[in-house]
Amino acid sequence: MTTVLVTGGTGALGRQVVERLADSGAGVRVLSRRTDAPVPEGVGLVRGDLISGRGLDDALAGVEAVVHCASDPRRLEVEIDGTPRLLDAAKGVGSPHVIYVSIVGVDRIPFGYYQAKLAAETVLRDSGLPWTILRATQFHDLVLQGLAALARSPVVPLPRGIRAQPVDTRDVADRLATLALGGSAGRVPDVGGPRVERAEDLLRVYTEAAGLRRRVVSVPAPGRMMRAFRAGANLVEDGDLGTRTFEEFVREQVRPGKPVRLTYYRRPRR
Ligand SMILES: NC(=O)c1ccc[n+]([C@@H]2O[C@H](COP(=O)([O-])OP(=O)(O)OC[C@H]3O[C@@H](n4cnc5c(N)ncnc54)[C@H](OP(=O)(O)O)[C@@H]3O)[C@@H](O)[C@H]2O)c1
């Protein structure tokens, strides 16, 4: 039986990957900093931390593949130090196939977190381990939470000319689980959502579902980073498209009067 380690297996994406791998009959192990992290029955949990390196040898023992989803935009060292640490530990336990999830546009958008993701991609490519890299666009969850945070105010400023192609974590997880059970594939086609949408339209989808009336003010978006977004560097050009639209996701998640939980924006540091 193939055994796969999922770093970040407690996160929005990682949870879905874990579920799919477990359903496929693979042995699955999750690396988490928490001892009480909820994992599906039959899935192993190893306490560890990519920054300190604690627990990595135990987590990696006997695995054939690692799906590396752990990340923290507020702690770039998870990518910059944690990824090389994970890869070094992997070399010591039989050189498993490492599948890394990155973000569409990390090479074109000058933003610190994206630069850290690009550095992690490079370390993996140069590691000598079998590797696969999948870049995805923003997840529905992240976009919904960002819009819900903005829409707390009756007047919502939106940067002019920004489009997004949000993708469902279930669609990304389908690809990652398939990649984890196959061989090293290098950089595979990017994955994005089925539709490219203007920020105003995404906001309208949310406010309508939440029963809110908001005034939108279109504001200029200066700077190199926003220029790259306006140029569409965050969109999939020749990749794969997921199946679930943002509107479908919002209809599942949002009800009038029920606040959206802001897990990305209010997460406690550990
Ligand atoms: N969110 C998006 O829109 C988006 C879009 C494209 C690609 N991605 C990429 O997809 C991946 C998953 O994103 P996500 O949104 O699902 O993340 P998430 O929900 O924020 O989950 C982050 C995960 O990282 C783990 N983690 C954080 N710091 C760690 C550390 N020091 N050591 C070990 N584990 C650590 C957390 O585990 P514990 O808290 O249990 O320790 C958690 O499971 C990331 O690589 C991200 O860059 C995200």
PDB file of C-alpha atoms in Angstrom, residues 44-193:
ATOM      1  CA  GLY A  44      -2.292   8.902  11.049  1.00  0.00           C
ATOM      2  CA  LEU A  45      -1.398  12.170  12.773  1.00  0.00           C
ATOM      3  CA  VAL A  46       2.197  13.139  13.520  1.00  0.00           C
ATOM      4  CA  ARG A  47       2.922  16.222  15.543  1.00  0.00           C
ATOM      5  CA  GLY A  48       5.599  18.324  13.926  1.00  0.00           C
ATOM      6  CA  ASP A  49       6.646  21.768  12.827  1.00  0.00           C
ATOM      7  CA  LEU A  50       8.337  22.712   9.588  1.00  0.00           C
ATOM      8  CA  ILE A  51      10.027  25.708  11.166  1.00  0.00           C
ATOM      9  CA  SER A  52      11.710  23.847  14.026  1.00  0.00           C
ATOM     10  CA  GLY A  53      12.003  20.573  12.098  1.00  0.00           C
ATOM     11  CA  ARG A  54      10.453  18.712  15.019  1.00  0.00           C
ATOM     12  CA  GLY A  55       8.652  15.496  14.054  1.00  0.00           C
ATOM     13  CA  LEU A  56       9.702  15.463  10.389  1.00  0.00           C
ATOM     14  CA  ASP A  57      11.665  12.196  10.527  1.00  0.00           C
ATOM     15  CA  ASP A  58       8.760  10.371  12.190  1.00  0.00           C
ATOM     16  CA  ALA A  59       6.271  11.882   9.758  1.00  0.00           C
ATOM     17  CA  LEU A  60       8.328  10.834   6.729  1.00  0.00           C
ATOM     18  CA  ALA A  61       9.302   7.320   7.806  1.00  0.00           C
ATOM     19  CA  GLY A  62       8.194   4.817   5.158  1.00  0.00           C
ATOM     20  CA  VAL A  63       6.284   7.241   2.908  1.00  0.00           C
ATOM     21  CA  GLU A  64       6.399   6.990  -0.889  1.00  0.00           C
ATOM     22  CA  ALA A  65       4.961  10.460  -1.506  1.00  0.00           C
ATOM     23  CA  VAL A  66       4.561  13.783   0.265  1.00  0.00           C
ATOM     24  CA  VAL A  67       1.857  16.292  -0.660  1.00  0.00           C
ATOM     25  CA  HIS A  68       3.270  19.526   0.702  1.00  0.00           C
ATOM     26  CA  CYS A  69       0.360  21.880   1.460  1.00  0.00           C
ATOM     27  CA  ALA A  70       1.603  23.475   4.709  1.00  0.00           C
ATOM     28  CA  SER A  71       2.027  27.210   4.451  1.00  0.00           C
ATOM     29  CA  ASP A  72       1.470  30.447   6.320  1.00  0.00           C
ATOM     30  CA  PRO A  73       1.429  33.764   4.452  1.00  0.00           C
ATOM     31  CA  ARG A  74       2.251  35.549   7.728  1.00  0.00           C
ATOM     32  CA  ARG A  75       5.301  33.358   8.381  1.00  0.00           C
ATOM     33  CA  LEU A  76       7.317  33.105   5.199  1.00  0.00           C
ATOM     34  CA  GLU A  77       9.845  30.889   6.962  1.00  0.00           C
ATOM     35  CA  VAL A  78       7.385  28.003   6.584  1.00  0.00           C
ATOM     36  CA  GLU A  79       8.158  28.157   2.836  1.00  0.00           C
ATOM     37  CA  ILE A  80      11.696  29.513   2.931  1.00  0.00           C
ATOM     38  CA  ASP A  81      13.164  27.387   5.748  1.00  0.00           C
ATOM     39  CA  GLY A  82      10.516  24.725   6.243  1.00  0.00           C
ATOM     40  CA  THR A  83      10.475  23.438   2.673  1.00  0.00           C
ATOM     41  CA  PRO A  84      14.271  22.807   2.480  1.00  0.00           C
ATOM     42  CA  ARG A  85      14.069  21.225   5.930  1.00  0.00           C
ATOM     43  CA  LEU A  86      11.297  18.897   4.777  1.00  0.00           C
ATOM     44  CA  LEU A  87      13.242  17.984   1.615  1.00  0.00           C
ATOM     45  CA  ASP A  88      16.461  17.290   3.538  1.00  0.00           C
ATOM     46  CA  ALA A  89      14.563  15.044   5.927  1.00  0.00           C
ATOM     47  CA  ALA A  90      12.907  13.309   2.942  1.00  0.00           C
ATOM     48  CA  LYS A  91      16.318  12.550   1.404  1.00  0.00           C
ATOM     49  CA  GLY A  92      17.240  10.793   4.632  1.00  0.00           C
ATOM     50  CA  VAL A  93      14.275   8.413   4.479  1.00  0.00           C
ATOM     51  CA  GLY A  94      14.309   7.027   0.940  1.00  0.00           C
ATOM     52  CA  SER A  95      13.635  10.014  -1.332  1.00  0.00           C
ATOM     53  CA  PRO A  96       9.843  10.036  -1.725  1.00  0.00           C
ATOM     54  CA  HIS A  97       8.048  11.870  -4.529  1.00  0.00           C
ATOM     55  CA  VAL A  98       7.222  15.405  -3.341  1.00  0.00           C
ATOM     56  CA  ILE A  99       4.186  17.183  -4.723  1.00  0.00           C
ATOM     57  CA  TYR A 100       4.134  20.903  -4.003  1.00  0.00           C
ATOM     58  CA  VAL A 101       1.143  23.208  -4.374  1.00  0.00           C
ATOM     59  CA  SER A 102       2.022  26.689  -5.469  1.00  0.00           C
ATOM     60  CA  ILE A 103       0.106  29.702  -6.776  1.00  0.00           C
ATOM     61  CA  VAL A 104      -0.548  30.894 -10.334  1.00  0.00           C
ATOM     62  CA  GLY A 105       1.614  33.948 -11.052  1.00  0.00           C
ATOM     63  CA  VAL A 106       4.267  33.457  -8.355  1.00  0.00           C
ATOM     64  CA  ASP A 107       6.899  34.228 -10.985  1.00  0.00           C
ATOM     65  CA  ARG A 108       5.138  37.368 -12.256  1.00  0.00           C
ATOM     66  CA  ILE A 109       3.553  39.032  -9.211  1.00  0.00           C
ATOM     67  CA  PRO A 110       5.996  40.911  -6.946  1.00  0.00           C
ATOM     68  CA  PHE A 111       4.518  40.014  -3.575  1.00  0.00           C
ATOM     69  CA  GLY A 112       6.573  38.660  -0.660  1.00  0.00           C
ATOM     70  CA  TYR A 113       4.492  35.552  -0.054  1.00  0.00           C
ATOM     71  CA  TYR A 114       4.559  34.657  -3.759  1.00  0.00           C
ATOM     72  CA  GLN A 115       8.333  35.153  -3.854  1.00  0.00           C
ATOM     73  CA  ALA A 116       8.639  32.739  -0.925  1.00  0.00           C
ATOM     74  CA  LYS A 117       6.488  30.189  -2.820  1.00  0.00           C
ATOM     75  CA  LEU A 118       8.681  30.607  -5.897  1.00  0.00           C
ATOM     76  CA  ALA A 119      11.795  30.034  -3.760  1.00  0.00           C
ATOM     77  CA  ALA A 120      10.219  26.832  -2.401  1.00  0.00           C
ATOM     78  CA  GLU A 121       9.462  25.684  -5.972  1.00  0.00           C
ATOM     79  CA  THR A 122      13.115  26.241  -6.917  1.00  0.00           C
ATOM     80  CA  VAL A 123      14.443  24.349  -3.898  1.00  0.00           C
ATOM     81  CA  LEU A 124      12.216  21.410  -4.774  1.00  0.00           C
ATOM     82  CA  ARG A 125      13.213  21.396  -8.474  1.00  0.00           C
ATOM     83  CA  ASP A 126      16.890  21.418  -7.468  1.00  0.00           C
ATOM     84  CA  SER A 127      16.538  18.895  -4.649  1.00  0.00           C
ATOM     85  CA  GLY A 128      17.289  15.733  -6.606  1.00  0.00           C
ATOM     86  CA  LEU A 129      14.023  14.244  -5.266  1.00  0.00           C
ATOM     87  CA  PRO A 130      11.254  13.160  -7.641  1.00  0.00           C
ATOM     88  CA  TRP A 131       9.013  16.229  -7.836  1.00  0.00           C
ATOM     89  CA  THR A 132       5.747  17.622  -9.107  1.00  0.00           C
ATOM     90  CA  ILE A 133       4.538  21.219  -8.857  1.00  0.00           C
ATOM     91  CA  LEU A 134       0.910  22.274  -9.312  1.00  0.00           C
ATOM     92  CA  ARG A 135       0.074  25.969  -9.306  1.00  0.00           C
ATOM     93  CA  ALA A 136      -3.512  26.920  -8.429  1.00  0.00           C
ATOM     94  CA  THR A 137      -5.440  30.196  -8.448  1.00  0.00           C
ATOM     95  CA  GLN A 138      -7.047  31.652  -5.297  1.00  0.00           C
ATOM     96  CA  PHE A 139      -9.382  29.292  -3.487  1.00  0.00           C
ATOM     97  CA  HIS A 140     -13.098  30.065  -3.209  1.00  0.00           C
ATOM     98  CA  ASP A 141     -12.703  30.051   0.595  1.00  0.00           C
ATOM     99  CA  LEU A 142     -10.052  32.795   0.542  1.00  0.00           C
ATOM    100  CA  VAL A 143     -11.974  34.985  -1.904  1.00  0.00           C
ATOM    101  CA  LEU A 144     -15.223  34.594   0.031  1.00  0.00           C
ATOM    102  CA  GLN A 145     -13.539  35.495   3.317  1.00  0.00           C
ATOM    103  CA  GLY A 146     -11.819  38.518   1.758  1.00  0.00           C
ATOM    104  CA  LEU A 147     -15.116  39.787   0.330  1.00  0.00           C
ATOM    105  CA  ALA A 148     -16.973  39.122   3.593  1.00  0.00           C
ATOM    106  CA  ALA A 149     -14.331  41.114   5.505  1.00  0.00           C
ATOM    107  CA  LEU A 150     -14.608  44.027   3.048  1.00  0.00           C
ATOM    108  CA  ALA A 151     -18.405  43.924   3.106  1.00  0.00           C
ATOM    109  CA  ARG A 152     -18.519  44.584   6.838  1.00  0.00           C
ATOM    110  CA  SER A 153     -18.448  48.201   5.801  1.00  0.00           C
ATOM    111  CA  PRO A 154     -21.503  49.692   4.049  1.00  0.00           C
ATOM    112  CA  VAL A 155     -19.176  51.170   1.418  1.00  0.00           C
ATOM    113  CA  VAL A 156     -16.822  48.646  -0.142  1.00  0.00           C
ATOM    114  CA  PRO A 157     -13.672  49.880  -1.900  1.00  0.00           C
ATOM    115  CA  LEU A 158     -12.554  47.538  -4.681  1.00  0.00           C
ATOM    116  CA  PRO A 159      -9.338  47.936  -6.661  1.00  0.00           C
ATOM    117  CA  ARG A 160     -10.137  48.904 -10.244  1.00  0.00           C
ATOM    118  CA  GLY A 161      -9.568  46.423 -13.044  1.00  0.00           C
ATOM    119  CA  ILE A 162      -8.881  43.347 -10.925  1.00  0.00           C
ATOM    120  CA  ARG A 163     -10.139  39.969 -12.050  1.00  0.00           C
ATOM    121  CA  ALA A 164      -9.868  36.600 -10.367  1.00  0.00           C
ATOM    122  CA  GLN A 165     -10.462  32.981 -11.294  1.00  0.00           C
ATOM    123  CA  PRO A 166     -11.236  31.384  -7.949  1.00  0.00           C
ATOM    124  CA  VAL A 167     -11.063  27.623  -7.749  1.00  0.00           C
ATOM    125  CA  ASP A 168     -12.675  25.127  -5.408  1.00  0.00           C
ATOM    126  CA  THR A 169     -10.317  23.249  -3.081  1.00  0.00           C
ATOM    127  CA  ARG A 170     -12.166  20.047  -4.016  1.00  0.00           C
ATOM    128  CA  ASP A 171     -11.109  20.498  -7.651  1.00  0.00           C
ATOM    129  CA  VAL A 172      -7.480  21.181  -6.666  1.00  0.00           C
ATOM    130  CA  ALA A 173      -7.484  18.242  -4.243  1.00  0.00           C
ATOM    131  CA  ASP A 174      -8.723  15.882  -6.994  1.00  0.00           C
ATOM    132  CA  ARG A 175      -5.625  16.754  -9.022  1.00  0.00           C
ATOM    133  CA  LEU A 176      -3.214  16.563  -6.097  1.00  0.00           C
ATOM    134  CA  ALA A 177      -4.478  13.155  -5.002  1.00  0.00           C
ATOM    135  CA  THR A 178      -4.079  11.814  -8.545  1.00  0.00           C
ATOM    136  CA  LEU A 179      -0.586  13.317  -8.796  1.00  0.00           C
ATOM    137  CA  ALA A 180       0.409  11.820  -5.429  1.00  0.00           C
ATOM    138  CA  LEU A 181      -0.487   8.335  -6.612  1.00  0.00           C
ATOM    139  CA  GLY A 182       1.458   8.738  -9.875  1.00  0.00           C
ATOM    140  CA  GLY A 183       5.132   9.326 -10.584  1.00  0.00           C
ATOM    141  CA  SER A 184       7.161  12.508 -10.697  1.00  0.00           C
ATOM    142  CA  ALA A 185       5.558  14.798 -13.301  1.00  0.00           C
ATOM    143  CA  GLY A 186       7.545  18.068 -13.030  1.00  0.00           C
ATOM    144  CA  ARG A 187       5.558  21.271 -13.468  1.00  0.00           C
ATOM    145  CA  VAL A 188       2.046  20.231 -14.436  1.00  0.00           C
ATOM    146  CA  PRO A 189      -0.602  22.518 -16.034  1.00  0.00           C
ATOM    147  CA  ASP A 190      -1.912  25.205 -13.695  1.00  0.00           C
ATOM    148  CA  VAL A 191      -5.408  24.817 -12.322  1.00  0.00           C
ATOM    149  CA  GLY A 192      -7.964  27.605 -11.991  1.00  0.00           C
ATOM    150  CA  GLY A 193     -11.678  27.976 -11.546  1.00  0.00           C
TER     151      GLY A 193
END
